[in-house]
CSV table of C-alpha atoms and ligand atoms in Angstrom, one decimal:
chain,number,residue,atom,x,y,z
A,14,MET,CA,37.3,3.8,17.3
A,15,PRO,CA,38.9,0.5,16.5
A,16,LYS,CA,36.8,-2.4,15.7
A,17,ARG,CA,36.5,-4.6,18.9
A,18,ASP,CA,36.0,-8.4,18.5
A,19,TYR,CA,32.3,-9.4,18.8
A,20,TYR,CA,32.5,-11.7,21.7
A,21,GLU,CA,34.0,-9.0,23.5
A,22,VAL,CA,31.2,-6.4,22.8
A,23,LEU,CA,28.8,-9.1,23.9
A,24,GLY,CA,31.1,-10.1,26.8
A,25,LEU,CA,31.0,-13.6,26.2
A,26,PRO,CA,33.3,-16.4,25.8
A,27,ARG,CA,33.8,-18.1,22.4
A,28,SER,CA,32.0,-21.0,23.3
A,29,ALA,CA,28.7,-19.0,24.2
A,30,GLY,CA,25.7,-20.9,23.2
A,31,PRO,CA,22.8,-18.7,21.3
A,32,ASP,CA,20.5,-18.3,24.0
A,33,GLU,CA,23.5,-16.8,26.1
A,34,ILE,CA,23.9,-14.4,23.1
A,35,ARG,CA,20.5,-13.4,23.0
A,36,THR,CA,20.5,-13.1,26.6
A,37,ALA,CA,23.5,-10.4,26.6
A,38,TYR,CA,22.4,-8.7,23.5
A,39,ARG,CA,19.0,-7.9,25.0
A,40,ARG,CA,20.6,-7.1,28.5
A,41,LEU,CA,23.3,-4.8,27.1
A,42,ALA,CA,21.0,-3.2,24.5
A,43,ARG,CA,18.4,-2.2,27.7
A,44,GLN,CA,21.4,-0.5,29.0
A,45,PHE,CA,20.5,2.4,26.5
A,46,HIS,CA,18.9,4.5,29.0
A,47,PRO,CA,18.3,8.4,28.9
A,48,ASP,CA,19.9,9.1,32.1
A,49,LEU,CA,23.0,7.6,30.8
A,50,ASN,CA,23.0,8.5,27.3
A,51,LYS,CA,21.4,11.7,27.5
A,52,ASP,CA,24.2,13.9,26.6
A,53,ASN,CA,25.7,12.1,24.0
A,54,PRO,CA,22.9,10.4,21.9
A,55,LYS,CA,25.4,9.9,18.9
A,56,ALA,CA,27.7,7.9,20.8
A,57,ALA,CA,24.7,5.8,22.3
A,58,GLU,CA,24.1,5.3,18.6
A,59,GLU,CA,27.6,4.0,17.7
A,60,LYS,CA,27.5,1.9,20.9
A,61,PHE,CA,24.0,0.1,19.9
A,62,LYS,CA,25.0,0.0,16.3
A,63,GLU,CA,28.8,-2.2,17.5
A,64,LEU,CA,26.6,-3.9,19.6
A,65,SER,CA,24.0,-4.7,17.1
A,66,GLU,CA,26.3,-5.9,14.6
A,67,ALA,CA,28.0,-8.0,16.9
A,68,TYR,CA,24.8,-10.1,17.4
A,69,GLU,CA,24.2,-10.0,14.0
A,70,VAL,CA,27.0,-11.9,13.3
A,71,LEU,CA,27.2,-14.4,16.3
A,72,VAL,CA,23.0,-15.1,16.2
A,73,ASP,CA,23.9,-16.2,12.7
A,74,PRO,CA,25.3,-19.8,12.8
A,75,ALA,CA,26.7,-19.4,9.2
A,76,LYS,CA,27.8,-15.7,9.9
A,77,ARG,CA,29.2,-16.8,13.3
A,78,GLU,CA,31.6,-19.4,11.7
A,79,ARG,CA,32.9,-17.2,9.2
A,80,TYR,CA,33.8,-15.2,11.7
A,81,ASP,CA,35.5,-17.8,14.0
A,82,ARG,CA,37.4,-18.5,10.9
A,83,GLY,CA,38.1,-15.4,9.0
A,84,GLY,CA,37.4,-12.5,11.6
A,85,PHE,CA,36.1,-9.6,10.3
A,86,ALA,CA,37.2,-9.9,6.5
A,87,GLY,CA,35.3,-13.3,7.1
A,88,VAL,CA,31.8,-11.4,7.5
A,89,GLU,CA,31.9,-8.7,5.3
A,90,GLN,CA,30.2,-9.8,2.3
A,91,ASP,CA,27.2,-10.2,4.6
A,92,PHE,CA,27.5,-6.4,5.1
A,93,SER,CA,26.9,-2.8,2.9
A,94,PRO,CA,29.9,-1.4,1.2
A,95,GLY,CA,31.0,0.8,3.8
A,96,GLY,CA,30.4,-1.7,6.7
A,97,PHE,CA,28.0,-2.7,9.1
A,98,ALA,CA,24.6,-0.5,8.1
A,99,TRP,CA,21.3,-0.8,9.9
A,100,SER,CA,19.7,-2.5,6.7
A,101,ASP,CA,22.2,-5.3,7.5
A,102,PHE,CA,20.2,-6.2,10.6
A,103,ARG,CA,18.6,-9.2,9.6
A,104,HIS,CA,17.7,-10.3,13.2
A,105,ALA,CA,15.5,-7.3,13.9
A,106,GLN,CA,12.4,-9.2,14.6
A,107,ASP,CA,14.5,-11.0,17.5
A,108,VAL,CA,14.6,-7.8,19.5
A,109,GLU,CA,11.4,-5.9,18.1
A,110,ASP,CA,9.3,-6.3,21.2
A,111,LEU,CA,12.9,-4.9,23.2
A,112,LEU,CA,12.6,-1.3,21.1
A,113,ARG,CA,9.1,-1.3,21.5
A,114,ASP,CA,9.2,-1.2,25.0
A,115,ASN,CA,12.2,0.5,25.9
A,116,ASP,CA,10.8,4.2,25.4
A,117,PHE,CA,14.3,5.8,25.3
A,118,LEU,CA,15.2,3.4,22.4
A,119,ARG,CA,12.0,4.0,20.9
A,120,GLN,CA,12.5,7.8,20.8
A,121,PHE,CA,16.4,7.8,19.8
A,122,PHE,CA,15.6,6.0,16.8
A,123,GLN,CA,12.7,7.7,16.0
A,124,GLN,CA,14.5,11.3,16.0
A,125,GLY,CA,18.0,10.0,15.8
A,126,ALA,CA,19.7,9.4,11.7
A,127,ALA,CA,18.5,5.4,11.9
A,128,GLY,CA,14.7,6.6,12.7
A,129,ASP,CA,14.3,6.3,9.3
A,130,LEU,CA,16.1,2.9,8.6
A,131,LEU,CA,14.6,1.4,11.6
A,132,GLY,CA,11.6,2.8,11.1
A,133,SER,CA,11.3,0.9,7.6
A,134,LEU,CA,12.9,-2.3,9.2
A,135,PHE,CA,10.3,-2.6,11.7
A,136,GLY,CA,7.3,-1.1,10.3
A,137,GLY,CA,7.6,2.4,11.2
A,138,GLY,CA,4.9,2.1,13.7
A,139,PHE,CA,6.1,2.1,17.1
A,140,THR,CA,3.2,4.1,18.4
A,141,THR,CA,0.7,1.4,19.1
A,142,ARG,CA,2.0,-2.6,20.8
A,143,ALA,CA,-0.3,-4.1,18.8
A,144,ALA,CA,0.4,-3.0,15.3
A,145,PRO,CA,2.2,-5.7,13.9
A,146,ALA,CA,5.6,-4.5,12.0
A,147,ARG,CA,5.5,-5.1,8.2
A,148,GLY,CA,8.6,-6.7,6.6
A,149,ARG,CA,11.5,-5.7,5.0
A,150,ASP,CA,11.2,-4.9,1.2
A,151,LEU,CA,13.6,-6.9,-1.3
A,152,GLU,CA,15.4,-5.9,-4.1
A,153,LEU,CA,16.2,-7.8,-7.2
A,154,SER,CA,17.9,-6.6,-10.8
A,155,LEU,CA,16.5,-8.5,-13.7
A,156,SER,CA,17.7,-7.8,-17.5
A,157,VAL,CA,15.4,-8.4,-20.8
A,158,LYS,CA,16.0,-8.7,-24.7
A,159,LEU,CA,14.1,-6.3,-26.8
A,160,SER,CA,12.0,-9.4,-28.4
A,161,ASP,CA,11.1,-10.5,-24.9
A,162,LEU,CA,8.6,-6.9,-24.8
A,163,LEU,CA,6.4,-8.2,-27.8
A,164,GLU,CA,3.8,-9.7,-25.3
A,165,GLU,CA,3.7,-10.0,-22.2
A,166,THR,CA,6.3,-12.7,-21.0
A,167,THR,CA,7.1,-14.5,-17.5
A,168,ARG,CA,10.2,-14.8,-15.9
A,169,GLU,CA,11.2,-17.3,-13.4
A,170,VAL,CA,13.6,-16.5,-10.5
A,171,GLU,CA,15.0,-17.4,-7.4
A,172,ILE,CA,15.7,-15.1,-4.5
A,173,LEU,CA,17.3,-15.7,-1.1
A,174,ARG,CA,13.7,-15.0,1.4
A,175,THR,CA,13.0,-15.7,4.9
A,176,GLU,CA,10.4,-18.0,5.8
A,177,LYS,CA,9.3,-20.5,8.1
A,178,CYS,CA,11.6,-22.5,9.1
A,179,PRO,CA,11.2,-25.9,7.6
A,180,ALA,CA,12.7,-28.2,10.5
A,181,CYS,CA,10.6,-26.8,13.1
A,182,GLY,CA,7.5,-25.1,11.1
A,183,GLY,CA,8.3,-21.8,12.9
A,184,ASN,CA,7.9,-22.4,16.5
A,185,GLY,CA,11.8,-22.5,17.1
A,186,ALA,CA,11.7,-26.0,19.3
A,187,GLU,CA,13.8,-28.9,18.0
A,188,GLY,CA,11.5,-31.1,15.7
A,189,GLY,CA,8.8,-28.3,15.8
A,190,THR,CA,7.9,-30.2,19.2
A,191,ALA,CA,5.2,-28.4,21.5
A,192,LEU,CA,6.5,-25.4,23.5
A,193,GLU,CA,6.3,-26.2,27.4
A,194,THR,CA,4.8,-23.9,29.8
A,195,CYS,CA,7.2,-21.4,31.0
A,196,ARG,CA,8.2,-22.9,34.9
A,197,ASP,CA,9.4,-19.4,36.1
A,198,CYS,CA,6.2,-18.0,35.7
A,199,GLY,CA,3.9,-20.6,35.6
A,200,GLY,CA,2.8,-19.5,32.2
A,201,GLN,CA,1.6,-15.9,33.6
A,202,GLY,CA,4.6,-14.5,31.5
A,203,GLN,CA,5.2,-12.0,34.7
A,204,VAL,CA,7.2,-12.4,38.0
A,205,ARG,CA,7.0,-10.7,41.0
A,206,ARG,CA,10.3,-9.5,43.1
A,207,THR,CA,10.0,-9.1,46.6
A,208,ARG,CA,13.0,-6.5,47.7
A,209,SER,CA,13.6,-5.2,51.5
A,210,ARG,CA,14.0,-1.9,51.4
A,211,GLY,CA,14.8,-1.2,55.4
A,212,PRO,CA,11.5,-2.0,57.2
A,213,ALA,CA,9.5,-2.3,54.1
A,214,GLN,CA,9.0,-5.1,51.6
A,215,VAL,CA,8.9,-3.6,48.2
A,216,ILE,CA,6.8,-6.2,45.6
A,217,SER,CA,7.0,-5.3,41.8
A,218,ILE,CA,6.1,-7.4,39.0
A,219,MET,CA,8.0,-7.1,35.9
A,220,GLU,CA,8.3,-8.9,32.6
A,221,CYS,CA,9.5,-12.5,33.0
A,222,PRO,CA,13.3,-12.8,31.7
A,223,THR,CA,12.8,-15.9,31.0
A,224,CYS,CA,10.0,-16.4,28.3
A,225,HIS,CA,9.9,-12.5,27.8
A,226,GLY,CA,6.2,-12.4,28.7
A,227,THR,CA,4.9,-15.1,26.6
A,228,GLY,CA,4.7,-17.8,29.2
A,229,ARG,CA,6.1,-20.5,27.1
A,230,VAL,CA,9.4,-21.8,26.6
A,231,VAL,CA,11.5,-24.1,24.1
A,232,LEU,CA,13.3,-26.5,25.6
A,233,GLU,CA,15.2,-27.1,23.0
A,234,ARG,CA,15.7,-24.7,20.3
A,235,CYS,CA,15.5,-25.8,16.6
A,236,SER,CA,19.2,-26.6,15.4
A,237,VAL,CA,18.5,-25.5,12.1
A,238,CYS,CA,17.1,-22.0,12.6
A,239,GLY,CA,18.9,-21.9,16.1
A,240,GLY,CA,15.2,-21.3,17.7
A,241,THR,CA,14.4,-18.2,15.6
A,242,GLY,CA,11.8,-20.2,14.0
A,243,ARG,CA,12.7,-18.5,10.6
A,244,LYS,CA,15.1,-19.3,7.9
A,245,GLN,CA,16.6,-17.8,4.7
A,246,VAL,CA,15.5,-20.4,1.8
A,247,PRO,CA,15.5,-20.3,-2.1
A,248,ARG,CA,12.4,-19.2,-3.0
A,249,HIS,CA,11.3,-19.5,-7.1
A,250,LEU,CA,9.4,-16.7,-8.1
A,251,LYS,CA,7.7,-15.7,-11.6
A,252,ILE,CA,7.3,-12.2,-12.8
A,253,ARG,CA,5.2,-10.9,-15.1
A,254,ILE,CA,7.0,-8.6,-17.7
A,255,PRO,CA,4.6,-6.6,-19.6
A,256,PRO,CA,5.0,-5.9,-23.2
A,257,GLY,CA,6.6,-2.8,-24.4
A,258,LEU,CA,8.5,-1.9,-21.0
A,259,GLU,CA,11.0,0.8,-21.4
A,260,ASP,CA,14.3,0.2,-19.9
A,261,GLY,CA,15.1,1.1,-16.1
A,262,THR,CA,11.2,0.5,-15.2
A,263,VAL,CA,10.7,-0.9,-11.4
A,264,LEU,CA,7.8,-3.3,-10.9
A,265,ARG,CA,6.4,-3.6,-7.3
A,266,LEU,CA,5.5,-7.4,-6.4
A,267,ALA,CA,3.3,-6.2,-3.1
A,268,GLY,CA,3.7,-8.9,-0.4
A,269,GLU,CA,6.7,-10.7,-1.7
A,270,GLY,CA,9.5,-9.0,0.4
A,271,GLU,CA,10.9,-10.4,3.7
A,272,PRO,CA,8.0,-11.2,6.6
A,273,GLY,CA,7.2,-9.1,9.6
A,274,SER,CA,6.2,-10.0,12.8
A,275,GLY,CA,2.8,-10.2,11.7
A,276,SER,CA,1.4,-11.4,8.5
A,277,ARG,CA,2.3,-8.3,6.2
A,278,ARG,CA,5.4,-9.0,4.4
A,279,GLY,CA,7.3,-6.1,2.5
A,280,ASP,CA,7.5,-5.9,-1.0
A,281,LEU,CA,9.9,-7.0,-3.7
A,282,TYR,CA,11.0,-4.4,-6.3
A,283,VAL,CA,12.4,-5.7,-9.4
A,284,HIS,CA,14.8,-3.0,-11.2
A,285,VAL,CA,14.2,-4.1,-15.2
A,286,GLN,CA,16.9,-3.2,-17.6
A,287,VAL,CA,16.4,-3.8,-21.5
A,288,GLU,CA,19.7,-5.1,-23.1
A,289,ASP,CA,21.1,-3.0,-25.9
A,290,GLU,CA,20.9,-4.8,-29.2
A,291,PRO,CA,23.6,-4.0,-31.7
A,292,THR,CA,21.0,-4.5,-34.8
A,293,PHE,CA,18.3,-2.2,-33.7
A,294,HIS,CA,17.9,1.5,-32.0
A,295,ARG,CA,14.7,1.7,-30.1
A,296,GLU,CA,12.7,5.2,-29.6
A,297,GLY,CA,9.9,4.8,-28.2
A,298,ARG,CA,7.6,2.0,-30.1
A,299,ASN,CA,9.6,2.3,-33.1
A,300,LEU,CA,13.0,0.8,-34.2
A,301,SER,CA,15.4,1.4,-36.8
A,302,SER,CA,18.6,0.2,-38.5
A,303,GLU,CA,20.9,0.8,-41.7
A,304,LEU,CA,20.7,-1.2,-44.7
A,305,SER,CA,23.7,-1.3,-47.5
A,306,ILE,CA,22.2,-2.2,-50.7
A,307,SER,CA,23.7,-2.0,-54.1
A,308,LEU,CA,23.3,0.5,-57.0
A,309,SER,CA,21.4,-1.4,-59.2
A,310,GLN,CA,19.1,-2.5,-55.9
A,311,ALA,CA,18.6,1.6,-55.6
A,312,LEU,CA,18.3,1.8,-59.6
A,313,LEU,CA,15.6,-0.8,-60.3
A,314,GLY,CA,14.0,-1.7,-56.8
A,315,ALA,CA,14.4,-5.1,-54.9
A,316,GLN,CA,13.1,-7.3,-52.2
A,317,VAL,CA,15.4,-7.9,-49.1
A,318,LYS,CA,15.3,-9.7,-46.2
A,319,VAL,CA,15.8,-7.8,-43.2
A,320,PRO,CA,16.1,-8.9,-39.6
A,321,THR,CA,13.2,-7.8,-37.4
A,322,LEU,CA,12.7,-8.6,-33.3
A,323,LYS,CA,10.5,-12.0,-34.6
A,324,GLY,CA,13.2,-13.2,-37.5
A,325,LYS,CA,13.0,-11.6,-41.0
A,326,ALA,CA,10.5,-9.7,-42.8
A,327,LEU,CA,11.0,-8.6,-46.6
A,328,LEU,CA,11.7,-5.0,-47.2
A,329,THR,CA,10.5,-3.7,-50.6
A,330,ILE,CA,13.1,-1.3,-52.4
A,331,PRO,CA,11.3,0.6,-54.7
A,332,PRO,CA,13.0,1.6,-58.1
A,333,GLY,CA,14.6,5.2,-57.9
A,334,THR,CA,15.6,4.6,-54.2
A,335,GLN,CA,17.6,7.4,-53.1
A,336,PRO,CA,21.2,7.2,-51.0
A,337,GLU,CA,20.1,7.6,-47.3
A,338,ALA,CA,16.4,7.4,-47.9
A,339,THR,CA,14.4,5.8,-44.8
A,340,LEU,CA,11.9,3.0,-45.6
A,341,ARG,CA,9.0,1.8,-43.3
A,342,LEU,CA,7.7,-1.7,-42.3
A,343,ARG,CA,4.5,-0.5,-40.6
A,344,GLY,CA,4.0,-2.8,-37.6
A,345,GLU,CA,6.9,-4.1,-36.7
A,346,GLY,CA,8.1,-2.2,-33.9
A,347,LEU,CA,7.2,-2.5,-30.4
A,348,PRO,CA,4.0,-2.2,-28.5
A,349,PRO,CA,3.6,0.9,-26.1
A,350,PRO,CA,4.0,0.1,-22.2
A,351,GLY,CA,1.3,-1.9,-21.3
A,352,GLY,CA,0.5,-2.9,-24.9
A,353,GLY,CA,-1.4,-1.7,-28.0
A,354,ALA,CA,-0.7,-1.5,-31.4
A,355,ARG,CA,2.9,-1.9,-32.1
A,356,GLY,CA,5.1,0.7,-33.8
A,357,ASP,CA,7.3,0.8,-37.2
A,358,TYR,CA,10.7,-0.3,-38.0
A,359,LEU,CA,12.6,2.3,-40.2
A,360,VAL,CA,15.6,1.0,-42.2
A,361,THR,CA,17.8,3.6,-43.5
A,362,VAL,CA,19.8,2.5,-46.7
A,363,HIS,CA,22.8,3.1,-47.8
A,364,VAL,CA,23.9,2.9,-51.7
A,365,GLN,CA,27.2,1.2,-52.3
A,366,LEU,CA,28.9,2.5,-55.5
A,367,PRO,CA,30.5,-0.3,-57.5
A,368,THR,CA,34.3,0.2,-57.7
A,369,PRO,CA,36.5,0.1,-59.3
A,370,LEU,CA,34.9,0.2,-62.6
A,371,SER,CA,36.4,-1.8,-65.6
A,372,SER,CA,36.8,0.1,-69.0
A,373,ALA,CA,33.6,-1.6,-70.3
A,374,GLN,CA,31.7,-1.0,-67.4
A,375,ARG,CA,32.6,2.7,-67.6
A,376,GLU,CA,31.7,2.5,-71.3
A,377,GLY,CA,28.3,1.7,-70.6
A,378,VAL,CA,28.0,4.1,-68.0
A,379,ARG,CA,28.7,6.8,-70.5
A,380,GLN,CA,26.3,5.3,-73.2
A,381,LEU,CA,23.5,5.4,-70.3
A,382,PHE,CA,23.9,8.7,-68.4
A,383,GLY,CA,26.0,10.3,-70.6
A,384,ALA,CA,29.8,11.6,-70.1
A,385,PRO,CA,30.2,13.9,-67.4
A,386,GLU,CA,31.0,17.7,-68.8
A,387,GLU,CA,32.1,19.7,-65.8
A,388,PRO,CA,32.0,19.3,-62.1
A,389,PRO,CA,28.8,20.0,-60.5
A,390,ALA,CA,28.9,23.4,-59.7
A,391,ARG,CA,27.4,23.2,-56.0
A,392,GLU,CA,28.6,26.1,-54.5
A,393,GLU,CA,27.2,28.8,-57.2
A,394,ARG,CA,23.7,26.9,-57.2
A,395,GLY,CA,23.7,26.6,-53.6
A,396,ARG,CA,23.9,30.7,-53.0
A,397,GLY,CA,20.7,31.2,-56.1
A,398,GLY,CA,23.2,30.3,-59.2
A,399,LEU,CA,22.3,32.0,-62.3
A,400,PHE,CA,19.5,34.2,-61.0
A,401,GLY,CA,22.0,35.9,-58.6
A,402,ARG,CA,21.8,36.1,-54.3
A,403,ARG,CA,18.8,35.3,-52.7
A,404,LYS,CA,18.1,38.0,-50.3
A,405,GLY,CA,17.3,38.0,-47.1
B,11,ZN,ZN1,13.6,-24.1,13.1
B,12,ZN,ZN1,8.0,-17.1,32.3
């Protein structure tokens, strides 16, 4: 299906104001009625998605401007990689009541593939009218260094989150002025419609289309939030990083997500990545690294400074240390997740032989250790040597 122009989808001229956009979306969304769509729910979903995508862009002043200037490519950044997905529908709260009041839309989305997505979008509860929907969850990635994990640390981050519009204080009216009583329904939220049917008069009571049943109207919509009363603003948060945290841990900050229709916000999920360090290898609580020492350090012993997570520590190399021996610095590792006694720091030593030797040095080695007689009979000894083959 070729992508249709958003204004065309909503049946609006390019000069349409926010009110017209809202009204058009509500009117078109109401058309998703069982009698019209029962044979082809999949097509109905596609149509509703197309409509919602158009609404999402045109009702948002920033997205609308990008679309007016750059077409579909201008708003590509606002959507998931494959294009508009239900999770990209940020203006769900505008139409939440609409979905709640429309049995078909409700059942359709509860059963359909979009059900889970919309369910989480609106808090999953369509069952009771009174239950306010919980807000959407937010996600964030964060990377920390190994040295940040020695004790509890705090990281300050900035997220974009929907808050009460600072210009109108959340009521959607320009300058935050008081809402007016709806003139069409006198503040009742309901209107009577009288129709003539032959000689009879049919009176029906319906929700006031002007105030959508609230009885109050905004005379002049807030120019900052377009009348939604909400605005995405940068928000600083402090995130507590517990000691000893494992790579890939997900921290949950309850109630720090997007606002819902009531007071319940969604949660914020922080994915924490522990940066790889070239010096240290981590294995649970223990750290390890490698160290080159000289032959005389191995033979005579020494004290060597080695890097640790907190700076440097003195490592004692005992006299007669064998090549590839592992030395242990107790308590220089990491604490276990959540805190506790720190693990150890294991250092594997590589002994560097001095080369090449001068003739005087060679003479010295002969005097110290004697001249080599034959090459070491490694193979024979490995099999049991002089005592013949081992059985078994
Ligand atoms: Zn506002
Ligand atoms: Zn009204």
